């Protein structure tokens, strides 16, 4: 437990920010929309206007929703995690996220996102990680290059990640999309992007892991989209058909299982068809995602050390450090803060005790 003497609660809060982001070279803008918790900014729009490209917006946990976000410059936006393990486990909830054209190096981490995420044409080096997408999707766009979606939880059904512009067809001039260590209640849909890798994910949607879209509009358009030419490896398909709506994909070292159906065999090497992956704690009949479940696999599981890299299939394999807490990786987390003297005379000393640990992976 660290002790500190401060002239005000605001001074203590600023020290916490320094501890959290002390290694960054850019500016860090602290935002808190809870009126009982002072911060330099109380809404995202004002902080974003004040920020320079390359800055970090740190959204503190709050019982209140932060609203929609429109990103117009290169920023890192950090929340407190989707299931933080600390004294006051407030999360950071935001709504729809939109982006300006031709942005690069935008990073979103540790957020609960209740709206859709819409990339704009020319989005490059976008990173979405450790986020919980409550009911909507990530919508890709044209000329999107080198983008990553890592260790996110997609809790809605239908299209969770979509690379198809309705009747306009697949988004063009895109390459190098990485989708890794995520959990999907819905499906990945309509991708024809060279260099797409879909690895170490878990699909739980009870239908198909990959979705073909039949689209009708006022002009009578009809089309079907597929997942084409992707590398699909080390995934667990639980009640989610891995074959439907795929074409020309390299499928290796995946495992499929349904207690109520038999899936067609996957083409490729090292696949395990219609074999129980043996999660540590998950209903045998299947279920949507829940934080109470344990998606580690048992040591006796056929998926144990059976990935293409010799590691486990599923979210706890691969190279990305997985966490269902959603705490920002490799940064300190304030677990507990106690104020010992709540009544302080003018120019007096505020006594604060802090307990901090590194972020947790599990």
Coordinates of N, CA and C in Angstrom, one line a residue, residues 7-174:
X7 N -2.4 18.1 -1.4 CA -3.2 19.3 -1.1 C -4.7 19.2 -1.5
X8 N -5.0 18.3 -2.5 CA -6.3 18.2 -3.0 C -6.5 16.8 -3.6
X9 N -7.8 16.5 -3.7 CA -8.1 15.2 -4.4 C -7.7 15.3 -5.9
X10 N -7.8 16.4 -6.5 CA -7.4 16.6 -7.9 C -5.9 16.3 -8.0
X11 N -5.1 16.8 -7.1 CA -3.7 16.5 -7.1 C -3.4 15.0 -7.1
X12 N -4.2 14.3 -6.2 CA -4.1 12.8 -6.1 C -4.4 12.2 -7.4
X13 N -5.5 12.6 -8.0 CA -6.0 12.0 -9.3 C -4.9 12.2 -10.4
X14 N -4.3 13.4 -10.4 CA -3.3 13.6 -11.4 C -2.0 12.7 -11.2
X15 N -1.7 12.5 -10.0 CA -0.6 11.5 -9.7 C -1.0 10.1 -10.2
X16 N -2.2 9.7 -10.0 CA -2.7 8.4 -10.5 C -2.5 8.3 -12.0
X17 N -2.9 9.4 -12.7 CA -2.7 9.4 -14.2 C -1.2 9.3 -14.5
X18 N -0.4 10.0 -13.8 CA 1.1 9.9 -14.1 C 1.6 8.4 -13.9
X19 N 1.1 7.8 -12.8 CA 1.5 6.4 -12.6 C 1.0 5.5 -13.7
X20 N -0.2 5.7 -14.2 CA -0.7 4.9 -15.2 C 0.0 5.0 -16.6
X21 N 0.4 6.3 -16.9 CA 0.8 6.5 -18.3 C 2.2 7.1 -18.3
X22 N 3.0 6.8 -17.3 CA 4.3 7.5 -17.0 C 5.3 7.3 -18.2
X23 N 5.2 6.2 -19.0 CA 6.2 6.0 -20.0 C 5.8 6.6 -21.4
X24 N 4.7 7.2 -21.5 CA 4.3 7.8 -22.8 C 5.0 9.1 -23.0
X25 N 5.3 9.4 -24.3 CA 5.9 10.7 -24.6 C 4.8 11.7 -25.0
X26 N 3.6 11.3 -25.3 CA 2.6 12.2 -25.7 C 1.8 12.8 -24.5
X27 N 0.9 13.7 -24.8 CA 0.1 14.2 -23.7 C -1.0 13.2 -23.3
X28 N -1.4 13.2 -22.0 CA -2.5 12.4 -21.6 C -3.6 13.3 -21.0
X29 N -4.8 13.1 -21.6 CA -5.9 14.0 -21.2 C -6.9 13.1 -20.4
X30 N -7.1 13.5 -19.1 CA -7.9 12.7 -18.2 C -9.4 13.2 -18.3
X31 N -10.3 12.3 -18.5 CA -11.7 12.6 -18.7 C -12.5 11.8 -17.6
X32 N -13.4 12.5 -16.9 CA -14.3 11.9 -16.0 C -15.7 12.6 -16.1
X33 N -16.8 11.9 -16.4 CA -18.1 12.6 -16.5 C -18.9 12.4 -15.3
X34 N -18.3 11.9 -14.2 CA -18.9 11.9 -12.9 C -18.6 13.2 -12.1
X35 N -19.7 13.9 -11.9 CA -19.4 15.3 -11.2 C -18.8 15.2 -9.9
X36 N -18.9 14.0 -9.2 CA -18.3 13.9 -7.9 C -16.8 13.5 -8.0
X37 N -16.3 13.4 -9.2 CA -14.9 13.0 -9.4 C -14.2 14.0 -10.3
X38 N -13.5 15.0 -9.7 CA -12.9 16.0 -10.5 C -11.9 15.5 -11.5
X39 N -11.9 16.1 -12.7 CA -10.9 15.8 -13.7 C -10.8 17.0 -14.6
X40 N -9.7 17.2 -15.4 CA -9.6 18.3 -16.3 C -10.6 18.4 -17.3
X41 N -11.2 17.3 -17.7 CA -12.3 17.3 -18.8 C -13.4 16.4 -18.3
X42 N -14.6 16.8 -18.6 CA -15.8 15.9 -18.2 C -16.6 15.4 -19.4
X43 N -16.1 15.7 -20.6 CA -16.7 15.0 -21.8 C -15.6 14.8 -22.9
X44 N -15.9 13.8 -23.7 CA -14.9 13.4 -24.7 C -14.7 14.4 -25.8
X45 N -15.8 15.1 -26.2 CA -15.7 16.0 -27.3 C -14.7 17.2 -27.0
X46 N -14.9 17.7 -25.8 CA -14.0 18.8 -25.4 C -12.5 18.4 -25.3
X47 N -12.3 17.2 -24.7 CA -11.0 16.7 -24.6 C -10.4 16.4 -26.0
X48 N -11.2 15.9 -26.9 CA -10.7 15.6 -28.2 C -10.3 16.9 -29.0
X49 N -11.1 17.9 -28.8 CA -10.8 19.2 -29.4 C -9.4 19.7 -28.9
X50 N -9.1 19.5 -27.6 CA -7.9 20.0 -27.0 C -6.7 19.1 -27.4
X51 N -6.9 17.9 -27.8 CA -5.9 16.9 -28.0 C -5.1 17.2 -29.3
X52 N -3.9 16.8 -29.3 CA -3.1 16.8 -30.5 C -3.0 15.4 -31.0
X53 N -2.7 15.2 -32.3 CA -2.5 13.9 -32.9 C -1.3 13.2 -32.1
X54 N -1.6 12.0 -31.7 CA -0.6 11.2 -30.9 C -0.9 11.2 -29.5
X55 N -1.9 12.0 -29.0 CA -2.2 12.1 -27.6 C -3.0 10.9 -27.1
X56 N -3.2 10.7 -25.8 CA -4.0 9.7 -25.2 C -5.1 10.3 -24.4
X57 N -6.3 9.8 -24.7 CA -7.5 10.2 -23.8 C -7.7 9.0 -22.9
X58 N -7.6 9.3 -21.6 CA -7.9 8.4 -20.5 C -9.2 8.6 -19.9
X59 N -10.2 7.7 -20.2 CA -11.5 7.8 -19.7 C -11.6 7.0 -18.4
X60 N -11.9 7.6 -17.3 CA -12.0 6.9 -16.0 C -13.3 6.2 -15.9
X61 N -13.4 5.2 -15.1 CA -14.6 4.5 -14.8 C -15.7 5.4 -14.3
X62 N -16.9 5.1 -14.7 CA -18.0 6.0 -14.3 C -19.3 5.2 -14.4
X63 N -20.3 5.6 -13.5 CA -21.6 5.0 -13.6 C -22.4 5.6 -14.8
X64 N -21.9 6.6 -15.5 CA -22.6 7.3 -16.5 C -22.0 6.9 -17.9
X65 N -22.8 6.9 -18.9 CA -22.4 6.7 -20.3 C -21.7 7.9 -20.8
X66 N -20.6 7.7 -21.6 CA -19.9 8.8 -22.1 C -20.4 9.3 -23.5
X67 N -21.3 8.6 -24.1 CA -21.9 9.0 -25.4 C -21.1 8.6 -26.6
X68 N -21.5 9.1 -27.7 CA -20.8 8.8 -29.0 C -19.5 9.4 -29.1
X69 N -18.7 8.9 -30.0 CA -17.3 9.4 -30.3 C -17.1 9.6 -31.8
X70 N -16.6 10.7 -32.1 CA -16.2 11.0 -33.5 C -14.7 11.3 -33.5
X71 N -13.9 10.4 -34.1 CA -12.5 10.5 -34.0 C -12.0 11.1 -35.3
X72 N -11.2 12.3 -35.2 CA -10.8 13.0 -36.3 C -9.3 13.2 -36.4
X73 N -8.6 12.6 -35.4 CA -7.1 12.6 -35.4 C -6.6 11.4 -34.8
X74 N -5.3 11.2 -34.9 CA -4.6 10.0 -34.4 C -4.6 10.1 -32.8
X75 N -5.3 9.1 -32.2 CA -5.4 9.1 -30.8 C -5.5 7.7 -30.2
X76 N -5.0 7.6 -29.0 CA -5.3 6.4 -28.2 C -6.3 6.7 -27.2
X77 N -7.4 5.9 -27.1 CA -8.5 6.1 -26.2 C -8.5 4.9 -25.3
X78 N -8.3 5.1 -24.0 CA -8.2 4.0 -23.0 C -9.3 4.1 -22.0
X79 N -10.0 2.9 -21.8 CA -11.0 2.8 -20.7 C -10.4 2.0 -19.6
X80 N -11.3 1.7 -18.6 CA -10.8 1.0 -17.4 C -10.9 -0.5 -17.5
X81 N -11.4 -1.0 -18.6 CA -11.5 -2.5 -18.8 C -13.0 -2.9 -18.7
X82 N -13.3 -4.0 -19.3 CA -14.7 -4.4 -19.4 C -15.2 -5.2 -18.2
X83 N -14.3 -5.6 -17.4 CA -14.6 -6.3 -16.2 C -13.5 -6.1 -15.1
X84 N -13.3 -4.8 -14.8 CA -12.1 -4.5 -13.9 C -12.3 -5.1 -12.5
X85 N -11.1 -5.6 -12.0 CA -11.1 -6.2 -10.7 C -10.5 -5.2 -9.7
X86 N -11.3 -4.4 -9.1 CA -10.8 -3.4 -8.2 C -11.9 -2.9 -7.2
X87 N -11.5 -2.0 -6.3 CA -12.4 -1.6 -5.2 C -13.7 -1.0 -5.8
X88 N -13.6 -0.2 -6.7 CA -14.8 0.5 -7.3 C -14.8 0.1 -8.8
X89 N -15.5 -1.0 -9.2 CA -15.3 -1.5 -10.5 C -16.1 -0.9 -11.6
X90 N -16.1 0.5 -11.6 CA -16.8 1.2 -12.7 C -16.1 0.9 -14.0
X91 N -16.9 0.8 -15.1 CA -16.4 0.6 -16.4 C -16.5 1.9 -17.2
X92 N -16.1 1.9 -18.4 CA -16.1 3.0 -19.3 C -17.0 2.7 -20.5
X93 N -18.2 3.2 -20.6 CA -19.1 2.9 -21.7 C -19.2 4.0 -22.6
X94 N -19.1 3.7 -23.9 CA -19.3 4.7 -25.0 C -20.3 4.2 -26.0
X95 N -20.7 5.0 -26.9 CA -21.7 4.6 -27.8 C -21.2 4.4 -29.2
X96 N -21.8 4.9 -30.2 CA -21.3 4.7 -31.6 C -19.9 5.4 -31.8
X97 N -19.0 4.8 -32.5 CA -17.7 5.3 -32.8 C -17.5 5.5 -34.3
X98 N -17.3 6.7 -34.7 CA -17.0 7.0 -36.1 C -15.7 7.6 -36.3
X99 N -15.1 7.4 -37.5 CA -13.7 7.9 -37.7 C -13.7 8.7 -39.0
X100 N -12.8 9.7 -39.0 CA -12.5 10.5 -40.2 C -11.7 9.7 -41.3
X101 N -11.7 10.1 -42.5 CA -11.0 9.5 -43.6 C -9.5 9.5 -43.4
X102 N -8.9 8.4 -43.8 CA -7.4 8.4 -43.9 C -6.7 8.6 -42.6
X103 N -7.3 8.1 -41.5 CA -6.6 8.2 -40.2 C -5.7 6.9 -40.0
X104 N -4.6 7.1 -39.3 CA -3.8 6.0 -39.0 C -3.5 5.9 -37.5
X105 N -3.2 4.7 -37.1 CA -2.6 4.5 -35.7 C -3.6 4.9 -34.6
X106 N -4.9 4.8 -34.9 CA -5.9 5.0 -33.8 C -6.0 3.7 -33.0
X107 N -6.0 3.8 -31.7 CA -6.1 2.6 -30.8 C -7.2 2.8 -29.8
X108 N -8.1 1.8 -29.7 CA -9.2 1.8 -28.7 C -8.9 0.6 -27.8
X109 N -9.0 0.8 -26.5 CA -8.7 -0.3 -25.6 C -9.5 -0.2 -24.3
X110 N -10.0 -1.3 -23.7 CA -10.6 -1.2 -22.4 C -12.0 -0.6 -22.3
X111 N -12.7 -0.6 -23.5 CA -14.0 0.1 -23.5 C -15.2 -0.9 -23.6
X112 N -16.3 -0.5 -23.0 CA -17.6 -1.1 -23.4 C -18.2 -0.3 -24.4
X113 N -18.5 -0.8 -25.6 CA -19.0 -0.1 -26.7 C -20.4 -0.5 -27.0
X114 N -21.4 0.4 -26.9 CA -22.8 0.0 -27.0 C -23.3 0.3 -28.4
X115 N -22.6 1.0 -29.3 CA -23.0 1.2 -30.6 C -22.1 0.6 -31.6
X116 N -22.3 0.9 -32.9 CA -21.4 0.3 -34.0 C -20.1 1.1 -34.0
X117 N -19.1 0.4 -34.6 CA -17.8 1.0 -34.8 C -17.6 1.1 -36.4
X118 N -17.5 2.3 -36.9 CA -17.5 2.4 -38.4 C -16.1 3.0 -38.8
X119 N -15.3 2.2 -39.4 CA -14.1 2.7 -40.0 C -14.4 3.5 -41.2
X120 N -13.5 4.4 -41.5 CA -13.7 5.3 -42.7 C -12.7 4.8 -43.8
X121 N -12.9 5.2 -45.1 CA -12.0 4.9 -46.1 C -10.6 5.4 -45.7
X122 N -9.6 4.5 -46.0 CA -8.2 4.8 -45.7 C -7.7 4.6 -44.3
X123 N -8.5 3.9 -43.5 CA -8.1 3.6 -42.1 C -6.9 2.6 -42.1
X124 N -5.8 3.0 -41.5 CA -4.6 2.1 -41.5 C -4.1 2.0 -40.0
X125 N -3.6 0.8 -39.7 CA -3.0 0.6 -38.4 C -3.9 0.8 -37.3
X126 N -5.2 0.5 -37.5 CA -6.2 0.7 -36.4 C -6.1 -0.5 -35.5
X127 N -6.1 -0.3 -34.2 CA -6.1 -1.3 -33.2 C -7.3 -1.2 -32.3
X128 N -8.1 -2.3 -32.2 CA -9.2 -2.4 -31.3 C -8.9 -3.6 -30.4
X129 N -8.7 -3.4 -29.1 CA -8.3 -4.5 -28.3 C -8.9 -4.4 -26.9
X130 N -9.2 -5.5 -26.2 CA -9.7 -5.6 -24.9 C -11.0 -4.8 -24.7
X131 N -11.8 -4.8 -25.7 CA -13.1 -4.1 -25.7 C -14.3 -5.1 -25.7
X132 N -15.4 -4.7 -25.2 CA -16.7 -5.4 -25.2 C -17.7 -4.7 -26.1
X133 N -18.0 -5.3 -27.2 CA -19.0 -4.7 -28.1 C -20.3 -5.3 -27.8
X134 N -21.2 -4.5 -27.2 CA -22.4 -5.0 -26.5 C -23.4 -5.6 -27.5
X135 N -23.7 -5.0 -28.6 CA -24.8 -5.5 -29.5 C -24.6 -5.2 -30.9
X136 N -23.5 -4.5 -31.3 CA -23.4 -4.1 -32.7 C -22.1 -4.7 -33.4
X137 N -21.6 -4.0 -34.3 CA -20.6 -4.6 -35.2 C -19.5 -3.6 -35.4
X138 N -18.4 -4.1 -36.0 CA -17.3 -3.3 -36.6 C -17.5 -3.3 -38.1
X139 N -17.8 -2.2 -38.6 CA -18.0 -2.0 -40.1 C -16.7 -1.6 -40.7
X140 N -16.1 -2.4 -41.6 CA -14.9 -2.0 -42.3 C -15.3 -1.0 -43.4
X141 N -14.2 -0.7 -44.2 CA -14.5 0.3 -45.3 C -13.4 0.0 -46.3
X142 N -13.4 0.8 -47.4 CA -12.4 0.7 -48.5 C -11.0 1.2 -48.1
X143 N -10.0 0.6 -48.7 CA -8.6 1.1 -48.5 C -8.2 1.0 -47.0
X144 N -8.7 0.0 -46.3 CA -8.3 -0.2 -44.9 C -7.2 -1.2 -44.9
X145 N -6.1 -0.8 -44.3 CA -4.8 -1.6 -44.4 C -4.2 -1.8 -43.0
X146 N -3.7 -3.0 -42.7 CA -3.0 -3.3 -41.5 C -3.8 -3.0 -40.2
X147 N -5.0 -3.5 -40.2 CA -5.9 -3.3 -39.0 C -6.0 -4.6 -38.2
X148 N -6.1 -4.4 -36.8 CA -6.1 -5.5 -35.9 C -7.3 -5.4 -35.0
X149 N -7.9 -6.5 -34.7 CA -9.0 -6.6 -33.7 C -8.6 -7.8 -32.8
X150 N -8.3 -7.5 -31.5 CA -7.6 -8.4 -30.7 C -8.4 -8.5 -29.3
X151 N -8.6 -9.7 -28.9 CA -9.1 -10.0 -27.5 C -10.4 -9.2 -27.2
X152 N -11.3 -9.1 -28.2 CA -12.5 -8.4 -27.9 C -13.7 -9.4 -27.8
X153 N -14.7 -9.0 -27.1 CA -15.9 -9.8 -26.9 C -17.0 -9.2 -27.6
X154 N -17.6 -9.9 -28.6 CA -18.7 -9.5 -29.4 C -20.0 -10.2 -28.8
X155 N -20.8 -9.5 -28.1 CA -21.9 -10.1 -27.4 C -23.2 -10.1 -28.2
X156 N -23.3 -9.4 -29.4 CA -24.5 -9.4 -30.2 C -24.5 -10.6 -31.2
X157 N -25.7 -10.9 -31.7 CA -25.8 -11.8 -32.8 C -25.6 -11.2 -34.1
X158 N -25.8 -11.9 -35.2 CA -25.7 -11.4 -36.6 C -24.3 -11.1 -36.9
X159 N -24.1 -10.0 -37.6 CA -22.7 -9.6 -38.1 C -21.9 -8.9 -37.1
X160 N -20.9 -9.5 -36.6 CA -20.0 -8.9 -35.6 C -18.9 -8.0 -36.2
X161 N -18.3 -8.6 -37.3 CA -17.3 -7.8 -38.1 C -17.8 -8.0 -39.6
X162 N -17.9 -6.8 -40.3 CA -18.5 -6.9 -41.6 C -17.6 -6.1 -42.6
X163 N -17.2 -6.8 -43.7 CA -16.4 -6.2 -44.7 C -17.2 -6.1 -46.0
X164 N -18.5 -6.0 -46.0 CA -19.3 -6.0 -47.2 C -20.2 -4.8 -47.2
X165 N -20.2 -4.0 -48.3 CA -21.0 -2.8 -48.4 C -22.3 -3.0 -49.0
X166 N -23.2 -3.8 -48.3 CA -24.5 -4.1 -48.8 C -24.4 -4.5 -50.2
X167 N -25.2 -3.9 -51.1 CA -25.3 -4.3 -52.5 C -24.1 -3.7 -53.3
X168 N -23.3 -2.9 -52.6 CA -22.1 -2.3 -53.3 C -21.0 -3.3 -53.4
X169 N -21.0 -4.4 -52.7 CA -20.0 -5.5 -52.8 C -18.9 -5.3 -51.7
X170 N -17.9 -6.1 -51.9 CA -16.8 -6.1 -50.9 C -16.0 -4.7 -50.9
X171 N -15.6 -4.3 -49.8 CA -14.7 -3.1 -49.7 C -13.4 -3.4 -50.5
X172 N -13.0 -2.4 -51.2 CA -11.8 -2.7 -52.1 C -10.5 -2.0 -51.6
X173 N -9.4 -2.5 -52.1 CA -8.1 -1.9 -51.8 C -7.8 -2.1 -50.4
X174 N -8.2 -3.2 -49.8 CA -7.9 -3.5 -48.4 C -6.9 -4.6 -48.3

